Amino acid sequence: MIHEVIPVGWLQCNCSIVGDEASGEAVVIDPGDEIEHIQEVLRRHNLRVRYIIATHAHIDHVGGIEKLQKATGAAVGLHAADLPLYRNLAAQAAWLGVKPPGTVVIDQILKEGDRLRAGPLSLEVFHTPGHSPGSLSLYLEGEQPRIFSGDTLFQGSVGRTDLWGGSYEQLLRSIAGTLFLFPDETPVFPGHGLATTIGRERESNPFLRNFSQSR
Ligand SMILES: [Zn+2]
Ligand SMILES: [Zn+2]
């Protein structure tokens, strides 16, 4: 299996490229920017993109989707609850003072329990709202399992909840009630910063400690 993480754009969103050598099929998660760089990685591994998935519709995660979709023809997936955010990308751009990126028609409205397949790779969708209403986490099944947690769970931290439709209570519930149900050794690749594991966050994430104890 191929998995490359590229921090893209000035907010350094982690774009993950997950591919299968034998079938040449791939999934790109959160192509926020630097599409040329992403395409270079795809070419280097000889990969065809089946799906482009956004963990949520913040501009740093979806800003490059239009360019990548045009270049690859891949289907684009997003949770329904983040569609309003995606449609208002221009407002997010104005808020950050950047040029609004182009948008696409979302082909795959994702929901809890959906499975996306690319060759032998299978990604299961978990709705983990809180950072945004439609934030999702993806679980890559198989011999080298891993979670893509978007901006829900970070190494030693959690996503902010003061943006459009955020909820701190919901965020902590998503982490404790969904992500923390995975085995301790499961690697986690967050939307920003370094990778971690479920066990490490369960033991030491300061934002979850009091929340878990209060249940
Ligand atoms: Zn975000
Ligand atoms: Zn982000």
PDB file of C-alpha atoms and ligand atoms in Angstrom:
ATOM      1  CA  MET A   1       0.000   0.000   0.000  1.00  0.00           C
ATOM      2  CA  ILE A   2       1.094   3.520  -0.752  1.00  0.00           C
ATOM      3  CA  HIS A   3       0.339   6.291   1.724  1.00  0.00           C
ATOM      4  CA  GLU A   4       1.875   9.722   1.377  1.00  0.00           C
ATOM      5  CA  VAL A   5       0.986  12.710   3.526  1.00  0.00           C
ATOM      6  CA  ILE A   6       1.639  16.138   2.052  1.00  0.00           C
ATOM      7  CA  PRO A   7       1.015  19.270   4.110  1.00  0.00           C
ATOM      8  CA  VAL A   8      -0.508  21.707   1.602  1.00  0.00           C
ATOM      9  CA  GLY A   9      -1.282  25.399   1.511  1.00  0.00           C
ATOM     10  CA  TRP A  10      -0.476  28.104   4.027  1.00  0.00           C
ATOM     11  CA  LEU A  11      -2.588  26.409   6.713  1.00  0.00           C
ATOM     12  CA  GLN A  12      -0.621  23.191   6.050  1.00  0.00           C
ATOM     13  CA  CYS A  13      -3.583  20.868   5.721  1.00  0.00           C
ATOM     14  CA  ASN A  14      -2.416  17.247   5.572  1.00  0.00           C
ATOM     15  CA  CYS A  15      -3.444  15.827   2.223  1.00  0.00           C
ATOM     16  CA  SER A  16      -3.280  12.023   2.211  1.00  0.00           C
ATOM     17  CA  ILE A  17      -2.772  10.030  -0.947  1.00  0.00           C
ATOM     18  CA  VAL A  18      -3.642   6.379  -0.398  1.00  0.00           C
ATOM     19  CA  GLY A  19      -3.069   3.981  -3.246  1.00  0.00           C
ATOM     20  CA  ASP A  20      -2.777   0.345  -4.200  1.00  0.00           C
ATOM     21  CA  GLU A  21       0.268  -0.650  -6.280  1.00  0.00           C
ATOM     22  CA  ALA A  22      -1.323  -3.633  -8.036  1.00  0.00           C
ATOM     23  CA  SER A  23      -4.550  -2.025  -9.244  1.00  0.00           C
ATOM     24  CA  GLY A  24      -3.111   1.494  -9.502  1.00  0.00           C
ATOM     25  CA  GLU A  25      -6.219   2.908  -7.826  1.00  0.00           C
ATOM     26  CA  ALA A  26      -6.079   5.677  -5.263  1.00  0.00           C
ATOM     27  CA  VAL A  27      -8.055   7.922  -2.950  1.00  0.00           C
ATOM     28  CA  VAL A  28      -7.013  11.501  -2.207  1.00  0.00           C
ATOM     29  CA  ILE A  29      -8.171  12.917   1.110  1.00  0.00           C
ATOM     30  CA  ASP A  30      -8.317  16.686   1.702  1.00  0.00           C
ATOM     31  CA  PRO A  31      -6.553  18.174  -1.340  1.00  0.00           C
ATOM     32  CA  GLY A  32      -6.689  21.698   0.045  1.00  0.00           C
ATOM     33  CA  ASP A  33      -4.040  23.184  -2.243  1.00  0.00           C
ATOM     34  CA  GLU A  34      -0.785  22.457  -4.147  1.00  0.00           C
ATOM     35  CA  ILE A  35      -2.496  20.221  -6.678  1.00  0.00           C
ATOM     36  CA  GLU A  36       0.649  20.103  -8.854  1.00  0.00           C
ATOM     37  CA  HIS A  37       2.529  18.547  -5.942  1.00  0.00           C
ATOM     38  CA  ILE A  38      -0.276  16.019  -5.377  1.00  0.00           C
ATOM     39  CA  GLN A  39      -0.296  15.111  -9.072  1.00  0.00           C
ATOM     40  CA  GLU A  40       3.452  14.627  -9.025  1.00  0.00           C
ATOM     41  CA  VAL A  41       3.035  12.035  -6.257  1.00  0.00           C
ATOM     42  CA  LEU A  42       0.215  10.343  -8.190  1.00  0.00           C
ATOM     43  CA  ARG A  43       2.405  10.174 -11.305  1.00  0.00           C
ATOM     44  CA  ARG A  44       5.417   8.899  -9.407  1.00  0.00           C
ATOM     45  CA  HIS A  45       3.360   5.932  -8.145  1.00  0.00           C
ATOM     46  CA  ASN A  46       1.377   5.542 -11.356  1.00  0.00           C
ATOM     47  CA  LEU A  47      -1.941   6.042  -9.562  1.00  0.00           C
ATOM     48  CA  ARG A  48      -5.426   6.785 -10.882  1.00  0.00           C
ATOM     49  CA  VAL A  49      -7.701   8.639  -8.490  1.00  0.00           C
ATOM     50  CA  ARG A  50     -11.074   6.962  -7.867  1.00  0.00           C
ATOM     51  CA  TYR A  51     -12.254   9.255  -5.087  1.00  0.00           C
ATOM     52  CA  ILE A  52     -11.462  12.683  -3.774  1.00  0.00           C
ATOM     53  CA  ILE A  53     -12.811  12.907  -0.239  1.00  0.00           C
ATOM     54  CA  ALA A  54     -13.047  15.935   2.009  1.00  0.00           C
ATOM     55  CA  THR A  55     -13.152  15.257   5.754  1.00  0.00           C
ATOM     56  CA  HIS A  56     -15.075  18.550   5.979  1.00  0.00           C
ATOM     57  CA  ALA A  57     -15.702  21.648   3.884  1.00  0.00           C
ATOM     58  CA  HIS A  58     -13.261  24.142   5.356  1.00  0.00           C
ATOM     59  CA  ILE A  59     -11.367  25.922   2.617  1.00  0.00           C
ATOM     60  CA  ASP A  60      -7.953  24.576   3.649  1.00  0.00           C
ATOM     61  CA  HIS A  61      -9.275  21.023   2.987  1.00  0.00           C
ATOM     62  CA  VAL A  62     -11.386  21.600  -0.131  1.00  0.00           C
ATOM     63  CA  GLY A  63      -9.675  24.506  -1.893  1.00  0.00           C
ATOM     64  CA  GLY A  64      -7.899  22.293  -4.445  1.00  0.00           C
ATOM     65  CA  ILE A  65     -10.758  19.888  -5.204  1.00  0.00           C
ATOM     66  CA  GLU A  66     -11.910  21.596  -8.395  1.00  0.00           C
ATOM     67  CA  LYS A  67      -8.426  21.520  -9.937  1.00  0.00           C
ATOM     68  CA  LEU A  68      -7.801  17.911  -8.940  1.00  0.00           C
ATOM     69  CA  GLN A  69     -11.264  16.802 -10.077  1.00  0.00           C
ATOM     70  CA  LYS A  70     -10.723  18.395 -13.484  1.00  0.00           C
ATOM     71  CA  ALA A  71      -7.327  16.735 -13.806  1.00  0.00           C
ATOM     72  CA  THR A  72      -8.420  13.259 -12.708  1.00  0.00           C
ATOM     73  CA  GLY A  73     -12.172  12.951 -13.320  1.00  0.00           C
ATOM     74  CA  ALA A  74     -12.512  11.327  -9.884  1.00  0.00           C
ATOM     75  CA  ALA A  75     -15.759  11.311  -7.887  1.00  0.00           C
ATOM     76  CA  VAL A  76     -15.876  13.846  -5.050  1.00  0.00           C
ATOM     77  CA  GLY A  77     -17.259  12.902  -1.639  1.00  0.00           C
ATOM     78  CA  LEU A  78     -18.437  15.108   1.210  1.00  0.00           C
ATOM     79  CA  HIS A  79     -20.892  14.713   4.103  1.00  0.00           C
ATOM     80  CA  ALA A  80     -24.318  16.245   3.459  1.00  0.00           C
ATOM     81  CA  ALA A  81     -24.167  18.409   6.579  1.00  0.00           C
ATOM     82  CA  ASP A  82     -21.151  20.306   5.190  1.00  0.00           C
ATOM     83  CA  LEU A  83     -22.744  21.094   1.819  1.00  0.00           C
ATOM     84  CA  PRO A  84     -23.856  24.577   2.947  1.00  0.00           C
ATOM     85  CA  LEU A  85     -20.270  25.313   4.001  1.00  0.00           C
ATOM     86  CA  TYR A  86     -18.984  24.105   0.640  1.00  0.00           C
ATOM     87  CA  ARG A  87     -21.506  26.241  -1.231  1.00  0.00           C
ATOM     88  CA  ASN A  88     -20.306  29.258   0.743  1.00  0.00           C
ATOM     89  CA  LEU A  89     -16.631  28.765   0.036  1.00  0.00           C
ATOM     90  CA  ALA A  90     -16.501  32.379  -1.170  1.00  0.00           C
ATOM     91  CA  ALA A  91     -17.483  33.562   2.326  1.00  0.00           C
ATOM     92  CA  GLN A  92     -14.711  31.447   3.869  1.00  0.00           C
ATOM     93  CA  ALA A  93     -12.241  32.877   1.354  1.00  0.00           C
ATOM     94  CA  ALA A  94     -13.335  36.432   2.142  1.00  0.00           C
ATOM     95  CA  TRP A  95     -13.006  35.726   5.879  1.00  0.00           C
ATOM     96  CA  LEU A  96      -9.405  34.592   5.315  1.00  0.00           C
ATOM     97  CA  GLY A  97      -8.711  37.301   2.752  1.00  0.00           C
ATOM     98  CA  VAL A  98      -7.846  34.877  -0.055  1.00  0.00           C
ATOM     99  CA  LYS A  99      -9.158  34.385  -3.571  1.00  0.00           C
ATOM    100  CA  PRO A 100     -12.181  32.033  -3.642  1.00  0.00           C
ATOM    101  CA  PRO A 101     -11.315  28.681  -5.244  1.00  0.00           C
ATOM    102  CA  GLY A 102     -13.606  27.046  -7.808  1.00  0.00           C
ATOM    103  CA  THR A 103     -16.097  24.424  -6.665  1.00  0.00           C
ATOM    104  CA  VAL A 104     -17.510  21.231  -8.168  1.00  0.00           C
ATOM    105  CA  VAL A 105     -20.740  19.269  -8.004  1.00  0.00           C
ATOM    106  CA  ILE A 106     -20.429  16.765  -5.147  1.00  0.00           C
ATOM    107  CA  ASP A 107     -20.968  13.284  -6.651  1.00  0.00           C
ATOM    108  CA  GLN A 108     -20.963  11.299  -3.457  1.00  0.00           C
ATOM    109  CA  ILE A 109     -22.973  12.612  -0.543  1.00  0.00           C
ATOM    110  CA  LEU A 110     -21.381  10.643   2.260  1.00  0.00           C
ATOM    111  CA  LYS A 111     -22.997   9.348   5.412  1.00  0.00           C
ATOM    112  CA  GLU A 112     -22.100   7.170   8.392  1.00  0.00           C
ATOM    113  CA  GLY A 113     -21.396   3.592   7.340  1.00  0.00           C
ATOM    114  CA  ASP A 114     -20.661   4.279   3.671  1.00  0.00           C
ATOM    115  CA  ARG A 115     -17.748   2.341   2.199  1.00  0.00           C
ATOM    116  CA  LEU A 116     -15.555   3.698  -0.570  1.00  0.00           C
ATOM    117  CA  ARG A 117     -13.463   1.232  -2.529  1.00  0.00           C
ATOM    118  CA  ALA A 118     -10.413   1.765  -4.690  1.00  0.00           C
ATOM    119  CA  GLY A 119      -8.898  -1.514  -5.838  1.00  0.00           C
ATOM    120  CA  PRO A 120      -8.643  -3.630  -2.686  1.00  0.00           C
ATOM    121  CA  LEU A 121      -8.661  -0.539  -0.446  1.00  0.00           C
ATOM    122  CA  SER A 122     -11.792   0.092   1.560  1.00  0.00           C
ATOM    123  CA  LEU A 123     -12.534   3.249   3.527  1.00  0.00           C
ATOM    124  CA  GLU A 124     -15.426   3.353   5.961  1.00  0.00           C
ATOM    125  CA  VAL A 125     -17.122   6.665   6.719  1.00  0.00           C
ATOM    126  CA  PHE A 126     -17.792   7.762  10.305  1.00  0.00           C
ATOM    127  CA  HIS A 127     -19.755  10.935  10.963  1.00  0.00           C
ATOM    128  CA  THR A 128     -17.791  12.794  13.644  1.00  0.00           C
ATOM    129  CA  PRO A 129     -19.400  16.253  13.869  1.00  0.00           C
ATOM    130  CA  GLY A 130     -18.294  19.066  16.157  1.00  0.00           C
ATOM    131  CA  HIS A 131     -15.517  20.841  14.286  1.00  0.00           C
ATOM    132  CA  SER A 132     -18.125  21.345  11.575  1.00  0.00           C
ATOM    133  CA  PRO A 133     -21.607  19.795  11.207  1.00  0.00           C
ATOM    134  CA  GLY A 134     -20.499  17.379   8.478  1.00  0.00           C
ATOM    135  CA  SER A 135     -17.017  16.500   9.704  1.00  0.00           C
ATOM    136  CA  LEU A 136     -16.220  12.881   9.039  1.00  0.00           C
ATOM    137  CA  SER A 137     -13.450  10.468   9.869  1.00  0.00           C
ATOM    138  CA  LEU A 138     -12.366   7.689   7.556  1.00  0.00           C
ATOM    139  CA  TYR A 139     -11.236   4.258   8.630  1.00  0.00           C
ATOM    140  CA  LEU A 140      -9.007   2.428   6.196  1.00  0.00           C
ATOM    141  CA  GLU A 141      -9.597  -1.276   6.715  1.00  0.00           C
ATOM    142  CA  GLY A 142      -7.148  -4.076   6.009  1.00  0.00           C
ATOM    143  CA  GLU A 143      -3.664  -5.128   7.035  1.00  0.00           C
ATOM    144  CA  GLN A 144      -2.423  -1.591   7.582  1.00  0.00           C
ATOM    145  CA  PRO A 145      -5.475   0.062   9.116  1.00  0.00           C
ATOM    146  CA  ARG A 146      -5.525   3.748   9.939  1.00  0.00           C
ATOM    147  CA  ILE A 147      -7.894   6.567  10.710  1.00  0.00           C
ATOM    148  CA  PHE A 148      -8.047   9.898   8.929  1.00  0.00           C
ATOM    149  CA  SER A 149      -9.494  12.175  11.577  1.00  0.00           C
ATOM    150  CA  GLY A 150      -9.685  15.471   9.686  1.00  0.00           C
ATOM    151  CA  ASP A 151      -9.790  18.396  12.119  1.00  0.00           C
ATOM    152  CA  THR A 152     -11.702  16.388  14.739  1.00  0.00           C
ATOM    153  CA  LEU A 153      -8.755  14.844  16.607  1.00  0.00           C
ATOM    154  CA  PHE A 154      -5.146  16.034  16.566  1.00  0.00           C
ATOM    155  CA  GLN A 155      -2.041  14.770  18.317  1.00  0.00           C
ATOM    156  CA  GLY A 156      -2.528  16.139  21.855  1.00  0.00           C
ATOM    157  CA  SER A 157      -5.342  18.428  20.793  1.00  0.00           C
ATOM    158  CA  VAL A 158      -8.764  18.691  19.169  1.00  0.00           C
ATOM    159  CA  GLY A 159     -10.270  20.799  16.410  1.00  0.00           C
ATOM    160  CA  ARG A 160     -11.577  24.285  17.083  1.00  0.00           C
ATOM    161  CA  THR A 161     -15.331  24.642  17.445  1.00  0.00           C
ATOM    162  CA  ASP A 162     -15.776  28.402  17.112  1.00  0.00           C
ATOM    163  CA  LEU A 163     -16.285  28.275  13.329  1.00  0.00           C
ATOM    164  CA  TRP A 164     -19.548  27.858  11.359  1.00  0.00           C
ATOM    165  CA  GLY A 165     -21.748  25.264  13.035  1.00  0.00           C
ATOM    166  CA  GLY A 166     -19.092  24.030  15.461  1.00  0.00           C
ATOM    167  CA  SER A 167     -19.967  22.415  18.801  1.00  0.00           C
ATOM    168  CA  TYR A 168     -17.439  21.557  21.487  1.00  0.00           C
ATOM    169  CA  GLU A 169     -19.758  19.106  23.276  1.00  0.00           C
ATOM    170  CA  GLN A 170     -20.470  17.337  19.977  1.00  0.00           C
ATOM    171  CA  LEU A 171     -16.767  17.235  19.090  1.00  0.00           C
ATOM    172  CA  LEU A 172     -15.809  15.555  22.367  1.00  0.00           C
ATOM    173  CA  ARG A 173     -18.707  13.105  21.982  1.00  0.00           C
ATOM    174  CA  SER A 174     -17.535  12.245  18.447  1.00  0.00           C
ATOM    175  CA  ILE A 175     -14.045  11.495  19.698  1.00  0.00           C
ATOM    176  CA  ALA A 176     -14.983   9.608  22.864  1.00  0.00           C
ATOM    177  CA  GLY A 177     -17.969   7.814  21.345  1.00  0.00           C
ATOM    178  CA  THR A 178     -16.634   6.980  17.892  1.00  0.00           C
ATOM    179  CA  LEU A 179     -12.872   7.339  17.460  1.00  0.00           C
ATOM    180  CA  PHE A 180     -11.947   5.993  20.889  1.00  0.00           C
ATOM    181  CA  LEU A 181     -13.814   2.762  20.141  1.00  0.00           C
ATOM    182  CA  PHE A 182     -10.961   1.738  17.831  1.00  0.00           C
ATOM    183  CA  PRO A 183      -8.052  -0.357  19.171  1.00  0.00           C
ATOM    184  CA  ASP A 184      -5.221   1.496  20.924  1.00  0.00           C
ATOM    185  CA  GLU A 185      -2.653   0.668  18.260  1.00  0.00           C
ATOM    186  CA  THR A 186      -4.714   2.194  15.415  1.00  0.00           C
ATOM    187  CA  PRO A 187      -2.678   4.953  13.741  1.00  0.00           C
ATOM    188  CA  VAL A 188      -4.417   8.303  13.352  1.00  0.00           C
ATOM    189  CA  PHE A 189      -3.579  10.799  10.608  1.00  0.00           C
ATOM    190  CA  PRO A 190      -5.055  14.185  11.538  1.00  0.00           C
ATOM    191  CA  GLY A 191      -5.866  17.057   9.207  1.00  0.00           C
ATOM    192  CA  HIS A 192      -2.947  19.072  10.587  1.00  0.00           C
ATOM    193  CA  GLY A 193       0.273  18.208  12.396  1.00  0.00           C
ATOM    194  CA  LEU A 194       1.796  14.876  13.308  1.00  0.00           C
ATOM    195  CA  ALA A 195       0.311  11.404  13.247  1.00  0.00           C
ATOM    196  CA  THR A 196      -0.645   9.703  16.502  1.00  0.00           C
ATOM    197  CA  THR A 197      -2.492   6.596  17.731  1.00  0.00           C
ATOM    198  CA  ILE A 198      -5.870   6.068  19.377  1.00  0.00           C
ATOM    199  CA  GLY A 199      -4.151   4.724  22.516  1.00  0.00           C
ATOM    200  CA  ARG A 200      -1.859   7.704  22.862  1.00  0.00           C
ATOM    201  CA  GLU A 201      -4.757  10.158  22.585  1.00  0.00           C
ATOM    202  CA  ARG A 202      -6.982   8.122  24.880  1.00  0.00           C
ATOM    203  CA  GLU A 203      -4.252   8.198  27.516  1.00  0.00           C
ATOM    204  CA  SER A 204      -2.882  11.684  27.187  1.00  0.00           C
ATOM    205  CA  ASN A 205      -5.100  14.042  25.190  1.00  0.00           C
ATOM    206  CA  PRO A 206      -5.853  16.770  27.772  1.00  0.00           C
ATOM    207  CA  PHE A 207      -9.120  17.781  26.098  1.00  0.00           C
ATOM    208  CA  LEU A 208     -10.605  14.311  26.523  1.00  0.00           C
ATOM    209  CA  ARG A 209      -9.411  13.490  30.017  1.00  0.00           C
ATOM    210  CA  ASN A 210     -12.088  15.383  31.938  1.00  0.00           C
ATOM    211  CA  PHE A 211     -14.756  14.596  29.382  1.00  0.00           C
ATOM    212  CA  SER A 212     -14.265  10.827  29.708  1.00  0.00           C
ATOM    213  CA  GLN A 213     -14.182  11.020  33.517  1.00  0.00           C
ATOM    214  CA  SER A 214     -17.437  12.962  33.626  1.00  0.00           C
ATOM    215  CA  ARG A 215     -19.334  10.239  31.782  1.00  0.00           C
TER     216      ARG A 215
HETATM  217 ZN    ZN B   1     -11.279  22.644   9.574  1.00  0.00          ZN
HETATM  218 ZN    ZN B   2      -7.991  22.367   8.676  1.00  0.00          ZN
END
